[in-house]
Short mmCIF file of C-alpha atoms and ligand atoms in Angstrom, two decimals:
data_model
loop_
_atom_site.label_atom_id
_atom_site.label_comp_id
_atom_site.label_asym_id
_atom_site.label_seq_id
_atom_site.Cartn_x
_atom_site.Cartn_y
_atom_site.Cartn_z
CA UNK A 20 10.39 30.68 -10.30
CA UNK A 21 8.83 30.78 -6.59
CA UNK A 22 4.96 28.93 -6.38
CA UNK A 23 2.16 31.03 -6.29
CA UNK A 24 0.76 29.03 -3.66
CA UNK A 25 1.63 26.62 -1.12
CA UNK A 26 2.24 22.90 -3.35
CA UNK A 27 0.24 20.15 -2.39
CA UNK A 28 1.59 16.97 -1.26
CA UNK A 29 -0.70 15.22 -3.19
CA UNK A 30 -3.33 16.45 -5.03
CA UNK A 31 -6.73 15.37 -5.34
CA UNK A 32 -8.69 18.14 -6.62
CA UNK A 33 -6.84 17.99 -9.83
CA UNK A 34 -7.89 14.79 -10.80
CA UNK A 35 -10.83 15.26 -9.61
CA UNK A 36 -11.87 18.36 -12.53
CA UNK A 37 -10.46 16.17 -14.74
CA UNK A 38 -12.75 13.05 -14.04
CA UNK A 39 -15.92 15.66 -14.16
CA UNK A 40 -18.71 15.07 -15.34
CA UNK A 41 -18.17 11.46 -15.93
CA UNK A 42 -17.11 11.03 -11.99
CA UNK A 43 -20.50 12.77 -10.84
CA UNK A 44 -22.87 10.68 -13.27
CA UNK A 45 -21.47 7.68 -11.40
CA UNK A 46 -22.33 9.26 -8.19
CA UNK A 47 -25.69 10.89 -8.64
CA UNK A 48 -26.49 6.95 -10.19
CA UNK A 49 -25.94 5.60 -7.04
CA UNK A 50 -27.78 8.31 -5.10
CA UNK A 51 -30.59 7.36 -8.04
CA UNK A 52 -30.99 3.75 -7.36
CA UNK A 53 -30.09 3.93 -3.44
CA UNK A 54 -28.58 0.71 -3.10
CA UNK A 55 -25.81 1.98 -0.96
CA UNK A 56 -24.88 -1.37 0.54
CA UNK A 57 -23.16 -4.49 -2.01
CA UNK A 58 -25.07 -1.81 -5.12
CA UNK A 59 -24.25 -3.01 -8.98
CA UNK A 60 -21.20 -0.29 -8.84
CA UNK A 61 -19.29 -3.18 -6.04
CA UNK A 62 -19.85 -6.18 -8.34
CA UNK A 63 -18.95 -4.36 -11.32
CA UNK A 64 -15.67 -3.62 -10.10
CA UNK A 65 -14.62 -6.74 -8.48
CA UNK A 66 -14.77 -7.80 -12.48
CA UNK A 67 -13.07 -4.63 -13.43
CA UNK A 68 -10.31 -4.59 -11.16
CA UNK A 69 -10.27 -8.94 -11.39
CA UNK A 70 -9.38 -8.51 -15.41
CA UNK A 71 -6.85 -5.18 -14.64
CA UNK A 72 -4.45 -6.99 -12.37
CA UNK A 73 -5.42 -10.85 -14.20
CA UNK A 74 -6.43 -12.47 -10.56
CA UNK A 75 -9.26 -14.90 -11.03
CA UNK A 76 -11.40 -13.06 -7.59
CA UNK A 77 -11.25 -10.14 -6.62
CA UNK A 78 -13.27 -8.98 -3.01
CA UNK A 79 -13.94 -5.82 -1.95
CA UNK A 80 -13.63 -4.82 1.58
CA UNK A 81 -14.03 -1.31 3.70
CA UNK A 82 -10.71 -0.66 4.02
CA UNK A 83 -6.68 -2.07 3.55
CA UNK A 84 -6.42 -3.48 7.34
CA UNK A 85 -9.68 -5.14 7.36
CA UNK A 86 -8.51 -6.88 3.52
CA UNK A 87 -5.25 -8.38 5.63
CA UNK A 88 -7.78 -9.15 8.95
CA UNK A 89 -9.89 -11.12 6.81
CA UNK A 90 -7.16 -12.96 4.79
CA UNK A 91 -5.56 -13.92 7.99
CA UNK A 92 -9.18 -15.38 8.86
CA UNK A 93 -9.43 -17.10 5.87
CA UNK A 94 -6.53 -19.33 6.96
CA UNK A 95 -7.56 -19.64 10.62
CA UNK A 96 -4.44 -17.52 11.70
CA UNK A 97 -4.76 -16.93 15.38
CA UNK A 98 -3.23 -17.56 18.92
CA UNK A 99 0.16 -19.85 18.81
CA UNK A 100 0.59 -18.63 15.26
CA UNK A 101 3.57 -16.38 13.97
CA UNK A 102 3.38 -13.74 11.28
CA UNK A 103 6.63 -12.60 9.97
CA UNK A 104 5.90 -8.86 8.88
CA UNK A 105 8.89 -6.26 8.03
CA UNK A 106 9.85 -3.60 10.77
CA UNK A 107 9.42 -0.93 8.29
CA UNK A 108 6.12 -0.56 6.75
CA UNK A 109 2.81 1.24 8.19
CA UNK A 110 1.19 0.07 11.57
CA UNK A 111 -1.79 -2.14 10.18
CA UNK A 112 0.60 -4.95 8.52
CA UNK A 113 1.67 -6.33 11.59
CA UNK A 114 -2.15 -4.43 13.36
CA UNK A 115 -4.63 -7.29 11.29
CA UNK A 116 -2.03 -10.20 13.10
CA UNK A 117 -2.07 -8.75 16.69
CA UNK A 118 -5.74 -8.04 16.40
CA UNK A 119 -6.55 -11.98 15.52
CA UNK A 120 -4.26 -13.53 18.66
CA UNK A 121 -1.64 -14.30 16.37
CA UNK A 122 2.25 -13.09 17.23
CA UNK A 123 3.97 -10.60 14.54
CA UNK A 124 7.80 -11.27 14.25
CA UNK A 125 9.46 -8.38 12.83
CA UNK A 126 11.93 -8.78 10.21
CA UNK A 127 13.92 -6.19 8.14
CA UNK A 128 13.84 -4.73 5.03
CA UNK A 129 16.17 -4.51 2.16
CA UNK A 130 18.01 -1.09 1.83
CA UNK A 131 17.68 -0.60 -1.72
CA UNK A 132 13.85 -1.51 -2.38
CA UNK A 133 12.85 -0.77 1.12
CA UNK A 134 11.05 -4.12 1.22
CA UNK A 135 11.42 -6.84 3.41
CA UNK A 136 14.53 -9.04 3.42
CA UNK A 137 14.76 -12.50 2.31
CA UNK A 138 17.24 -13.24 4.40
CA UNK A 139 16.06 -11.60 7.40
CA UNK A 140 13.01 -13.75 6.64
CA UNK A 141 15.12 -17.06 6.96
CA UNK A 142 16.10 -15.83 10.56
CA UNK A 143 12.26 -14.71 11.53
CA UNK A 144 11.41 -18.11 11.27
CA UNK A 145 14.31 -19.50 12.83
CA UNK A 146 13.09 -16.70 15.85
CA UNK A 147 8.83 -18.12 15.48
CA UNK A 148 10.45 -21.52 16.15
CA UNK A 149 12.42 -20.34 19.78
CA UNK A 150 9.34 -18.64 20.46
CA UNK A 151 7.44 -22.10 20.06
CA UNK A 152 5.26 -20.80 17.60
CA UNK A 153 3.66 -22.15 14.36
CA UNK A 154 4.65 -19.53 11.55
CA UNK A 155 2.11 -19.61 9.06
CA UNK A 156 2.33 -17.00 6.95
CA UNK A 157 4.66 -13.71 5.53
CA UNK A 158 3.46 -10.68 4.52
CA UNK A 159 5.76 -8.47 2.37
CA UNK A 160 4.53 -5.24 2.01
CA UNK A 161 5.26 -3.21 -1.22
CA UNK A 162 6.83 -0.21 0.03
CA UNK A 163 6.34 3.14 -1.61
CA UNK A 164 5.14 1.66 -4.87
CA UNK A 165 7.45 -0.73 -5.64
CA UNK A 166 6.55 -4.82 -5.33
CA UNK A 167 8.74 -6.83 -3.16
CA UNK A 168 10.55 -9.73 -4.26
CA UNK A 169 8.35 -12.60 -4.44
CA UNK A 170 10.22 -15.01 -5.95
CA UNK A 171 12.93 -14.87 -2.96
CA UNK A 172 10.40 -15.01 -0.58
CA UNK A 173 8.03 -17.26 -2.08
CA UNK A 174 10.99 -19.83 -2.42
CA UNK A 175 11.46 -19.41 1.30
CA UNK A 176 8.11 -19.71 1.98
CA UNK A 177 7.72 -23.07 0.53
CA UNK A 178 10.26 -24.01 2.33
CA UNK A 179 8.45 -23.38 5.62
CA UNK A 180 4.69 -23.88 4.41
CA UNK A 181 4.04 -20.69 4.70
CA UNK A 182 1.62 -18.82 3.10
CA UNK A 183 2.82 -15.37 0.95
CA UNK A 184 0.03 -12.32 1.42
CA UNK A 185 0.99 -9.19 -0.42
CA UNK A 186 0.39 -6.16 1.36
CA UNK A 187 -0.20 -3.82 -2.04
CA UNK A 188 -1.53 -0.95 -0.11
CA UNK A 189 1.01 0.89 -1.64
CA UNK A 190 1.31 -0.76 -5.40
CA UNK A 191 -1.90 -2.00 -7.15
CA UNK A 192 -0.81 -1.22 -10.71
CA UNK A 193 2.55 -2.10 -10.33
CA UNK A 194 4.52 -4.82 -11.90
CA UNK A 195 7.31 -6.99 -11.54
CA UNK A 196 8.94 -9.74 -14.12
CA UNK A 197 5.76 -8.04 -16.23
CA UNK A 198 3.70 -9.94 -14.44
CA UNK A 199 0.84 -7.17 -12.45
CA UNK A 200 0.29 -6.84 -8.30
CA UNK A 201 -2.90 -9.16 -7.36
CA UNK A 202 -1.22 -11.84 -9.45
CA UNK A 203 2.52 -11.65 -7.19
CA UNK A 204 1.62 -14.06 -4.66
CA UNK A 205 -0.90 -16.74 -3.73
CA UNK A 206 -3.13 -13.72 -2.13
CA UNK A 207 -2.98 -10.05 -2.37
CA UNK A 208 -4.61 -7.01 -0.14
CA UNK A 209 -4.62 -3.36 -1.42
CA UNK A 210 -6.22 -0.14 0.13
CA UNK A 211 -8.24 2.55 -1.34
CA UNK A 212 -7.59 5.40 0.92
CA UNK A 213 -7.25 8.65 -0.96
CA UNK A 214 -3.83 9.06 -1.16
CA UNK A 215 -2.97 5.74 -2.56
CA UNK A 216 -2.29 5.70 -5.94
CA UNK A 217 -5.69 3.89 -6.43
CA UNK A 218 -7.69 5.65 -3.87
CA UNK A 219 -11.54 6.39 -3.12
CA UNK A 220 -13.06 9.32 -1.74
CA UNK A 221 -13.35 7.41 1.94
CA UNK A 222 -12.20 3.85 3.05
CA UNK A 223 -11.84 0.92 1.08
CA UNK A 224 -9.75 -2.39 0.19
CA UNK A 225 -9.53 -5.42 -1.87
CA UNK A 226 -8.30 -8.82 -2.01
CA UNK A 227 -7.20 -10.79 -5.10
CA UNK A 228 -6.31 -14.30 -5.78
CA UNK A 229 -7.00 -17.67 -7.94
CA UNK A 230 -8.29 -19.89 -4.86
CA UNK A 231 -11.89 -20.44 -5.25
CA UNK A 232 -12.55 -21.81 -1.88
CA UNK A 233 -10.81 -18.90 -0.22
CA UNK A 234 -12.71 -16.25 -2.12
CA UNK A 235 -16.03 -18.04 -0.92
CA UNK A 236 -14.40 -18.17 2.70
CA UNK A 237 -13.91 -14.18 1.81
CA UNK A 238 -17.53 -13.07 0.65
CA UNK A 239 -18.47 -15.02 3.43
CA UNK A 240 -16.18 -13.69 6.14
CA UNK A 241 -16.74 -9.82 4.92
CA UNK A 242 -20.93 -10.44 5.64
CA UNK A 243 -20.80 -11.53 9.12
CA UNK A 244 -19.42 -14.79 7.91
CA UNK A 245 -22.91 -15.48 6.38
CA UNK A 246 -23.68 -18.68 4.72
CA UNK A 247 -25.68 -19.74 1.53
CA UNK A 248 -28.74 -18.56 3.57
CA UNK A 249 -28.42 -14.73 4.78
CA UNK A 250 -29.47 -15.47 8.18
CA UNK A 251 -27.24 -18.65 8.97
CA UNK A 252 -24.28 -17.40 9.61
CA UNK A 253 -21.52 -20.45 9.37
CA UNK A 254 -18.34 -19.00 10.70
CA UNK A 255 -17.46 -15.88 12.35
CA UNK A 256 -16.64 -12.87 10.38
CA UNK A 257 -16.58 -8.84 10.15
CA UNK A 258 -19.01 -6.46 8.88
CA UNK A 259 -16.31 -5.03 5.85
CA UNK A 260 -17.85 -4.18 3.08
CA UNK A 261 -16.75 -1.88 0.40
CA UNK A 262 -19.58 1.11 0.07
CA UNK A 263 -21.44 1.15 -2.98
CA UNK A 264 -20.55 5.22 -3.36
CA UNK A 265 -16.73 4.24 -3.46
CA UNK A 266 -16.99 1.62 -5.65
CA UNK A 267 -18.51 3.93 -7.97
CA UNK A 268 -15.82 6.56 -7.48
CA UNK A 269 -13.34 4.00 -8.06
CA UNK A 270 -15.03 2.74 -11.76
CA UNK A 271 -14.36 6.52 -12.83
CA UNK A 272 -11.20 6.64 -11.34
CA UNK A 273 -9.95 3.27 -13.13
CA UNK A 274 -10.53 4.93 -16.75
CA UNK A 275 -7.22 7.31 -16.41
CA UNK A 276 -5.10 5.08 -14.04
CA UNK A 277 -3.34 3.98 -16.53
CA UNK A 278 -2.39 7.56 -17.57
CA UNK A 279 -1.75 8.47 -14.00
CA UNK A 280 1.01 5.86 -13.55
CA UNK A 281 2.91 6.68 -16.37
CA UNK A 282 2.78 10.29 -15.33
CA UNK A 283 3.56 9.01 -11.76
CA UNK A 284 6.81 7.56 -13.59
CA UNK A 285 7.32 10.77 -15.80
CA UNK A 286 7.68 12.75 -12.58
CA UNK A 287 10.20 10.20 -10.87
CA UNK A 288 12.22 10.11 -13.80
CA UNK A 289 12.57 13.67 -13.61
CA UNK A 290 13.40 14.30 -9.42
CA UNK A 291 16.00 11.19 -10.09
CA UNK A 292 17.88 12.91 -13.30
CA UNK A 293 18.11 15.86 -11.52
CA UNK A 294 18.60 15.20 -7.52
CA UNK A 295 21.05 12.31 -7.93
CA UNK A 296 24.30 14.08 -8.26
CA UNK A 297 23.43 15.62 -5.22
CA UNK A 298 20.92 12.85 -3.28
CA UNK A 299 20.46 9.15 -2.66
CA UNK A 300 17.45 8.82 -4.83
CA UNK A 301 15.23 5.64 -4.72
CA UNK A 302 16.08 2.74 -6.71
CA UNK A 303 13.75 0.66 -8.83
CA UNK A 304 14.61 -2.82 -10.15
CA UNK A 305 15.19 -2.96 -13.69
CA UNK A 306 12.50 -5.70 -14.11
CA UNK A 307 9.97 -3.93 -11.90
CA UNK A 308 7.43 -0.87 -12.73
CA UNK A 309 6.28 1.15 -9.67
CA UNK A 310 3.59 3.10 -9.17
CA UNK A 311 5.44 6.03 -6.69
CA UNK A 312 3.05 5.81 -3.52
CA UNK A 313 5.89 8.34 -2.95
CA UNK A 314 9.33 9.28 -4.03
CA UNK A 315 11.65 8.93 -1.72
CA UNK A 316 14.81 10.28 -0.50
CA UNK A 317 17.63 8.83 2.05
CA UNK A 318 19.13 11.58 3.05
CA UNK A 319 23.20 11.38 4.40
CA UNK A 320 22.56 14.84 6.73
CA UNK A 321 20.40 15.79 9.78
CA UNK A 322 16.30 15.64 8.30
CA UNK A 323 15.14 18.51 10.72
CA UNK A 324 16.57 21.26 8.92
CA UNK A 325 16.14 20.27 5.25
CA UNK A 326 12.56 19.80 6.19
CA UNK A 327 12.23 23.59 7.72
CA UNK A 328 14.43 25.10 4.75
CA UNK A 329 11.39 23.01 2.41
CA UNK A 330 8.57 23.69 4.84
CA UNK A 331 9.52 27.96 4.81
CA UNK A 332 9.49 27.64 0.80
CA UNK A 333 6.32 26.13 0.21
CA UNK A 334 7.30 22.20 -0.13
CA UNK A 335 5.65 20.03 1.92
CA UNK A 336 7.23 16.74 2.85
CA UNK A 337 6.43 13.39 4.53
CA UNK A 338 8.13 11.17 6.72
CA UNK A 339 7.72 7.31 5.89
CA UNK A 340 8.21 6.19 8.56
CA UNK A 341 10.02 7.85 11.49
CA UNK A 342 9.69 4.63 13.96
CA UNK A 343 10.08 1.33 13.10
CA UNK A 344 7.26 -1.21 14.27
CA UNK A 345 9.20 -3.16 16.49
CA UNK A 346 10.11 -0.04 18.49
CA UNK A 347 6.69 1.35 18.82
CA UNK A 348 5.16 1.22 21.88
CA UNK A 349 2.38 -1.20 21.12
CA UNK A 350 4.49 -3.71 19.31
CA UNK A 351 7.74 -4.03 21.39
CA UNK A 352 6.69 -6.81 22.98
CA UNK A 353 6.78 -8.83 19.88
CA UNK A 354 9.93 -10.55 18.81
CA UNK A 355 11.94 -9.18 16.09
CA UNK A 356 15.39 -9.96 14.46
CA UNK A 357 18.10 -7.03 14.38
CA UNK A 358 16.48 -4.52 12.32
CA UNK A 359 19.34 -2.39 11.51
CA UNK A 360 18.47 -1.58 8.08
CA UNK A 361 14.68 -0.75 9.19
CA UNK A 362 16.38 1.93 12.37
CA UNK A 363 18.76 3.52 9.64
CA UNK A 364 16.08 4.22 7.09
CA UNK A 365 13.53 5.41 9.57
CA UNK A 366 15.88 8.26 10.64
CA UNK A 367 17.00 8.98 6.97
CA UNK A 368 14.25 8.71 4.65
CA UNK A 369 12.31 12.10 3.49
CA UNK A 370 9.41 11.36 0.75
CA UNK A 371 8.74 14.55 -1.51
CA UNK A 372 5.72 15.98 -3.03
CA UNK A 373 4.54 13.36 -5.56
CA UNK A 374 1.27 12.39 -7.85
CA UNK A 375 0.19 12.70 -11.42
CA UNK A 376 -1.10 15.73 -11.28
CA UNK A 377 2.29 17.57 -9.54
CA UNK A 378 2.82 20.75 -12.10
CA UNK A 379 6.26 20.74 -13.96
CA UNK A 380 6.40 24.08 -12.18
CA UNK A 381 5.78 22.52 -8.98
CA UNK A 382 8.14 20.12 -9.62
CA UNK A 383 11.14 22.44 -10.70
CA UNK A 384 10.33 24.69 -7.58
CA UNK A 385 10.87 21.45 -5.83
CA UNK A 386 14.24 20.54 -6.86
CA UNK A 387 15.06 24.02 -6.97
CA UNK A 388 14.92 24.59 -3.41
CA UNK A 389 16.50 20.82 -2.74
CA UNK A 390 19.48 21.94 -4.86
CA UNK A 391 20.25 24.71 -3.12
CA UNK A 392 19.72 23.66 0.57
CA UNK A 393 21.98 21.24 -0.11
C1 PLP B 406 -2.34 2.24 3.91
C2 PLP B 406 -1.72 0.97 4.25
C3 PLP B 406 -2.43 -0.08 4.87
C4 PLP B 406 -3.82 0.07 5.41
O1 PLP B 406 -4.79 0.52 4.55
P1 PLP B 406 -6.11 1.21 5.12
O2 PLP B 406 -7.04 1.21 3.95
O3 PLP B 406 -5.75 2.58 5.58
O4 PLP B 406 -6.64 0.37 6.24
C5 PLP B 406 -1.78 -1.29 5.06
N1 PLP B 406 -0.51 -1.46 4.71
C6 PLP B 406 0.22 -0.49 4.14
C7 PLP B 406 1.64 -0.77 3.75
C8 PLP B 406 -0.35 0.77 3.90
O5 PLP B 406 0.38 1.73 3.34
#
């Protein structure tokens, strides 16, 4: 079969008939009580999303940067402090730590999971140290769906008195050791953007964890830093709050994510059992579920043209991410360790057309055309 029309990289107008007319009730009740700003709908799914994942807080925030800015607050990261953030992962992991003063170190990731390296980690903070820099904190980032591996790092981490943050921008849902992202490490960040696999219909973030002094430090820091008092304002802080709209399209959203992941995993299963013979399909842990942020390919050949052969049949794919952070121009200055896996993955990796609403026939057309460019 050849697709009637062009496939969509990911598709949000399918889920988006399905969620009607429960999705627009929630809507047109916001645009009914008007409280656009911290409204019900924000609270409500703090709790919601708090008892999903089993943190003990979760805070909203407007968007996935600002939840790492403000954890990195939280703990008075700034100048003469080191970050160690992997080479391969999108800009704003190693943005929130530039932004504050502090110095990103760039480590590498692992070339099975994509995730940072544990042992790349060890020689990060061997580098923060020749640097003469205090490292304070690591923050894994859970590439294309899939959690890093927190008990490696968290062992290390201990080791240095560092703190763990979770960059879940890619994986809320996810799980590893059965144990759900927001509960991984000490403190967790996600991102709502519309093609996450939780996303709004704008910006939007979160932040979970079990400290109840750093989820006051938090609310406070997201409000202009506000104290008890609205107009005392006792620290320093951002104006990053989650709108009351979004929160509202996220509530509707959160009744079928369950069903969405498992189709997310349905679809995986099937682009692995039929592209591995021929691929290097993505590998998941046996002890961890991912959500697929995307499926991804490493691909042995030159990308160019198996993109264009895709591209003139209708399949639209992604590159995540063609340059790693350490060699962009805005973040060469920071020190990094050898990054080899990082570099090789960056000019190798092709993600294809994924979400829970990708059409079987979709799908085969897909692997059709994969199969025999190949
Ligand atoms: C999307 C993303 C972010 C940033 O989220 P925004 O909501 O767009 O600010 C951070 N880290 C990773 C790994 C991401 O994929």
């Amino acid at each position: 079969m050849s697709p009637l029309h062009k496939i969509p990289f990911f598709d949000l107008h399918a889920q988006r008939q399905r969620l009607q007319p429960g999705l627009d009730q929630r809507i047109k009740g916001v645009l009914e009580h008007g409280a656009f700003i911290m409204g019900p709908e924000v609270a409500e799914l703090e709790l919601a999303l708090a008892a999903y994942c089993g943190a003990q807080h979760c805070i909203t925030c407007a968007n996935g940067t600002d939840a790492i800015t403000l954890v990195l607050m939280a703990h008075g990261i700034g100048p003469g402090d080191a970050v160690i953030v992997p080479a391969f992962t999108f800009a704003a992991t190693a943005e929130a730590v530039a932004i504050l003063g502090a110095t990103p170190i760039f480590c590498d990731v692992d070339a099975e999971s994509f995730n940072l390296s544990p042992t790349s980690l060890i020689e990060a903070l061997a580098l923060a140290k020749t640097h003469a820099l205090t490292p304070r904190a690591v923050i894994p980032a859970d590439l294309f769906g899939q959690p890093a591996n927190y008990p490696e790092i968290e062992e290390i981490a201990h080791g240095a008195n560092i703190v763990v943050i979770a960059d879940a921008a890619q994986s809320f849902g996810a799980t590893r050791d059965g144990r759900a992202v927001g509960t991984l490490a000490e403190i967790t960040t996600t991102s709502f953007f519309p093609a996450k696999p939780f996303g709004c219909y704008g910006d939007g973030g979160a932040i979970f964890c079990d400290d109840e002094d750093i989820a006051m430090r938090l609310r406070s820091l997201r409000v202009h830093g506000k104290g008890t008092q609205k107009y005392d304002n006792v620290r320093v802080g951002m104006n990053s709050r989650l709108d009351t709209l979004q929160a509202a399209v996220l509530l509707s959203k959160l009744e079928v994510f369950g069903e969405e992941i498992v189709a997310r995993n349905a679809i995986a299963e099937c682009y692995t059992a039929t592209l591995k013979a021929n691929y290097q399909v993505p590998t998941v842990a046996a002890n961890v579920g991912s959500v697929w942020a995307q499926y991804t390919l490493i691909l042995d050949g030159p990308r160019e043209p198996l993109v264009e052969s895709l591209k003139k049949a209708g399949v639209p794919t992604a590159v995540y991410y063609p340059i790693p952070l350490s060699r962009q121009s805005a973040y060469a200055q920071f020190p990094s360790t050898v990054i080899d896996v990082s570099a090789y993955l960056s000019e190798h990796v092709l993600s294809l057309p994924m979400g829970p609403y990708l059409s079987q026939g979709h799908q085969d057309w897909v692997i059709e055309v994969l199969l025999q460019a190949e």
